[in-house]
Amino acid sequence: MSHLIIVPVVLPALMAAFLVLAARHDMVLQRALSASSAVLLLACALFLYGLAAEGQPLPYLLGDWPAPFGIVLVLDRLSALMLVLTGILGVAVALFAMTGRDTGGRHFHALLQFQLMGINGAFLTGDLFNLFVFFEVLLIASYGLMLHGGGPRRLGAGLHYVIVNLVGSTLFLFAVGMIYAVTGTLNMADLAIAVGQVAPGDAALLRAGGGLLLTVFAIKAALVPFHWWLRGTYSAAPAPVAALFAIMTKVGAYSIIRVFTLIFGAGAGDAAWLAAPWILPAALVTLVLGTIGLLASRTLFDLAAFSIVASMGTLLIAIGLFTPEAMTAALYYLIHSTFTGAALFMVGGIVATGRGETGDRLVAAAPFPRDQLVAGLFFLAAIAMAGMPPLSGFLGKLLILESAQNAPLMSWIWAIVLGTSLLMLVGFGRAGSVLFWKSAAVAGDGSRPVAGTGNALPLVATATVIAGTALLTLLAGPATAELDLTTRQIFDPTDYVRAVLGDEAALQIAER
Amino acid sequence: MELLVASAIGILTATGVYLLLRGRTFPVVVGLSFLTYGVNVFLFAMGRLTLDAPPIIDEAAASYTDPLPQALVLTAIVISFGMTALLVVLALRGYLERGSDRVELGAAEEGAET
């Protein structure tokens, strides 16, 4: 049993506490510690991915209590992949925030570390109630981050965000309670066995619990009809925070994959593939609504927020198909949309500070230093998000369309994915031409306000994230081969159950 | 007793949902509290209602009550208490900064609409 599995949770927790207690008055020290912790987390995540890639899921028994009685963390390919993604984003956000975007309050970096702890924990845990606890950890940190810097608009939008998520948490508890009442366990591996043996009289309760869980995850993943909180929150949040939030919607998507393949998967008897009929139609509507919003956006942040909604729609279409080919496509698109969404918010942040009072509104204004470089980054992020060749958005959508070839809703999926891609291209093209071409014609008024524009670090951070997209494109072959193995593990829970509960339990699950 | 507990959960939840849909922050905060009370009792009842039975091993005991929901409820209470406190502070701060305790965003806060 490798103790490294707990590091992605413990390291940021200790670092956050240390930042609050010992480094609260020294911003330079805070930045150095926060960034080095982020780099260490990434290194640890990469090493853990190596461990997971050896094939077998690895359990970590907290306090060495035997499963299913204690809480267990499980490292498999899927969770390791999400850890690496979080690690990369954590480093980029820490770098991006460093040049004056973290001074709106004293505890930006401590909150960032707590946020990373919650996200990593949610990806690692193998216990349904523990998932709730880590959701709370990441939400509490996100409330603080979202409100960072204050201001009336942020407070108003923050209130919505907090209330929506508190209602979500309450629903999560109702769901957990129902599932516990009929199965008597909350350990995910144990649940995978127990849901198949539920008494016929209790089957409806179990399905209701599963449905409630889907609702909770849909709120997190911004799936229609629970998408409306996202635009207000993301466009009001500070740029580095909004960039980090690109992984938050993916926590919802991850939870849907985990719970509705492992617990409510093929072996669940009456409740098998519980989520399948709901996700696909809702995801199609999400994609359409996100694209309409994108066309109607009047600020760059709104544009980025709605493109996140649209990309979640695309991602959930692929997840909602619940076939191995579609799942590989979904994972590929998940990595891509995390990078691209974060890059768009970072570009938005650079533009907003660069243009001073005009901010991120989509109107022509005087050019700002290095705006051609920023325009280039925006262009790359935009074509990746819209799904144009040659970047990974194109490959991701291609994989999704290909995997949907034999799906019952195939014509709908193809029409909507292709149609919205065109509309997104129009939306991004309009925004980019106003922001960078029309602005080039506006004469500067000589006043160059703005703190932090002289610093290249935000550009470097943005370029790093976009380089991730480019790398994903170049290495698409090996990447999809890796993701294929991940998908195989997702659709065959035997190894997961064996790792947590031993051979006997694995036999039970394999017999179904 | 089942009827009593079930109707208590139902009334708490219904009150919570109704208040949650109001347009000002104070009823919403109270509504969320009611909702969390409802879910706490609900979680408790999910371990089945047992009278006069210990939750931990006792040689004299004839039967036990399920201790796990009680632990879950404790966690849920702590989290919901903290969250309610945060929400109250946030609502107060919002009222002071925005000059209104209405939940919806005003035109001024939407920003960028010029």
PDB file of C-alpha atoms in Angstrom, chain A residues 22 54 57 59 64 147 162 176 185 263 296 301 326 330 349 482 485 510:
ATOM      1  CA  ALA A  22       2.527  31.385   9.477  1.00  0.00           C
ATOM      2  CA  GLU A  54       0.362  -0.560 -14.084  1.00  0.00           C
ATOM      3  CA  PRO A  57      -6.667  -0.054  -8.941  1.00  0.00           C
ATOM      4  CA  PRO A  59      -6.946   1.028  -2.428  1.00  0.00           C
ATOM      5  CA  ASP A  64      -6.180   0.894   8.230  1.00  0.00           C
ATOM      6  CA  LEU A 147     -15.974  36.216  -3.537  1.00  0.00           C
ATOM      7  CA  VAL A 162     -23.753  29.506  -2.399  1.00  0.00           C
ATOM      8  CA  VAL A 176     -27.168   9.199   0.412  1.00  0.00           C
ATOM      9  CA  THR A 185     -23.512   0.528   2.906  1.00  0.00           C
ATOM     10  CA  ILE A 263     -22.747   1.509  -8.805  1.00  0.00           C
ATOM     11  CA  ALA A 296     -25.732  36.725 -27.014  1.00  0.00           C
ATOM     12  CA  PHE A 301     -16.278  36.472 -19.430  1.00  0.00           C
ATOM     13  CA  ALA A 326     -18.073   7.201 -26.477  1.00  0.00           C
ATOM     14  CA  ALA A 330     -15.666  11.831 -23.529  1.00  0.00           C
ATOM     15  CA  GLY A 349      -8.553  38.323 -17.297  1.00  0.00           C
ATOM     16  CA  GLU A 482      -4.242   5.286 -22.847  1.00  0.00           C
ATOM     17  CA  LEU A 485      -7.463   1.372 -21.190  1.00  0.00           C
ATOM     18  CA  ALA A 510     -18.022 -10.972 -12.194  1.00  0.00           C
TER      19      ALA A 510
END
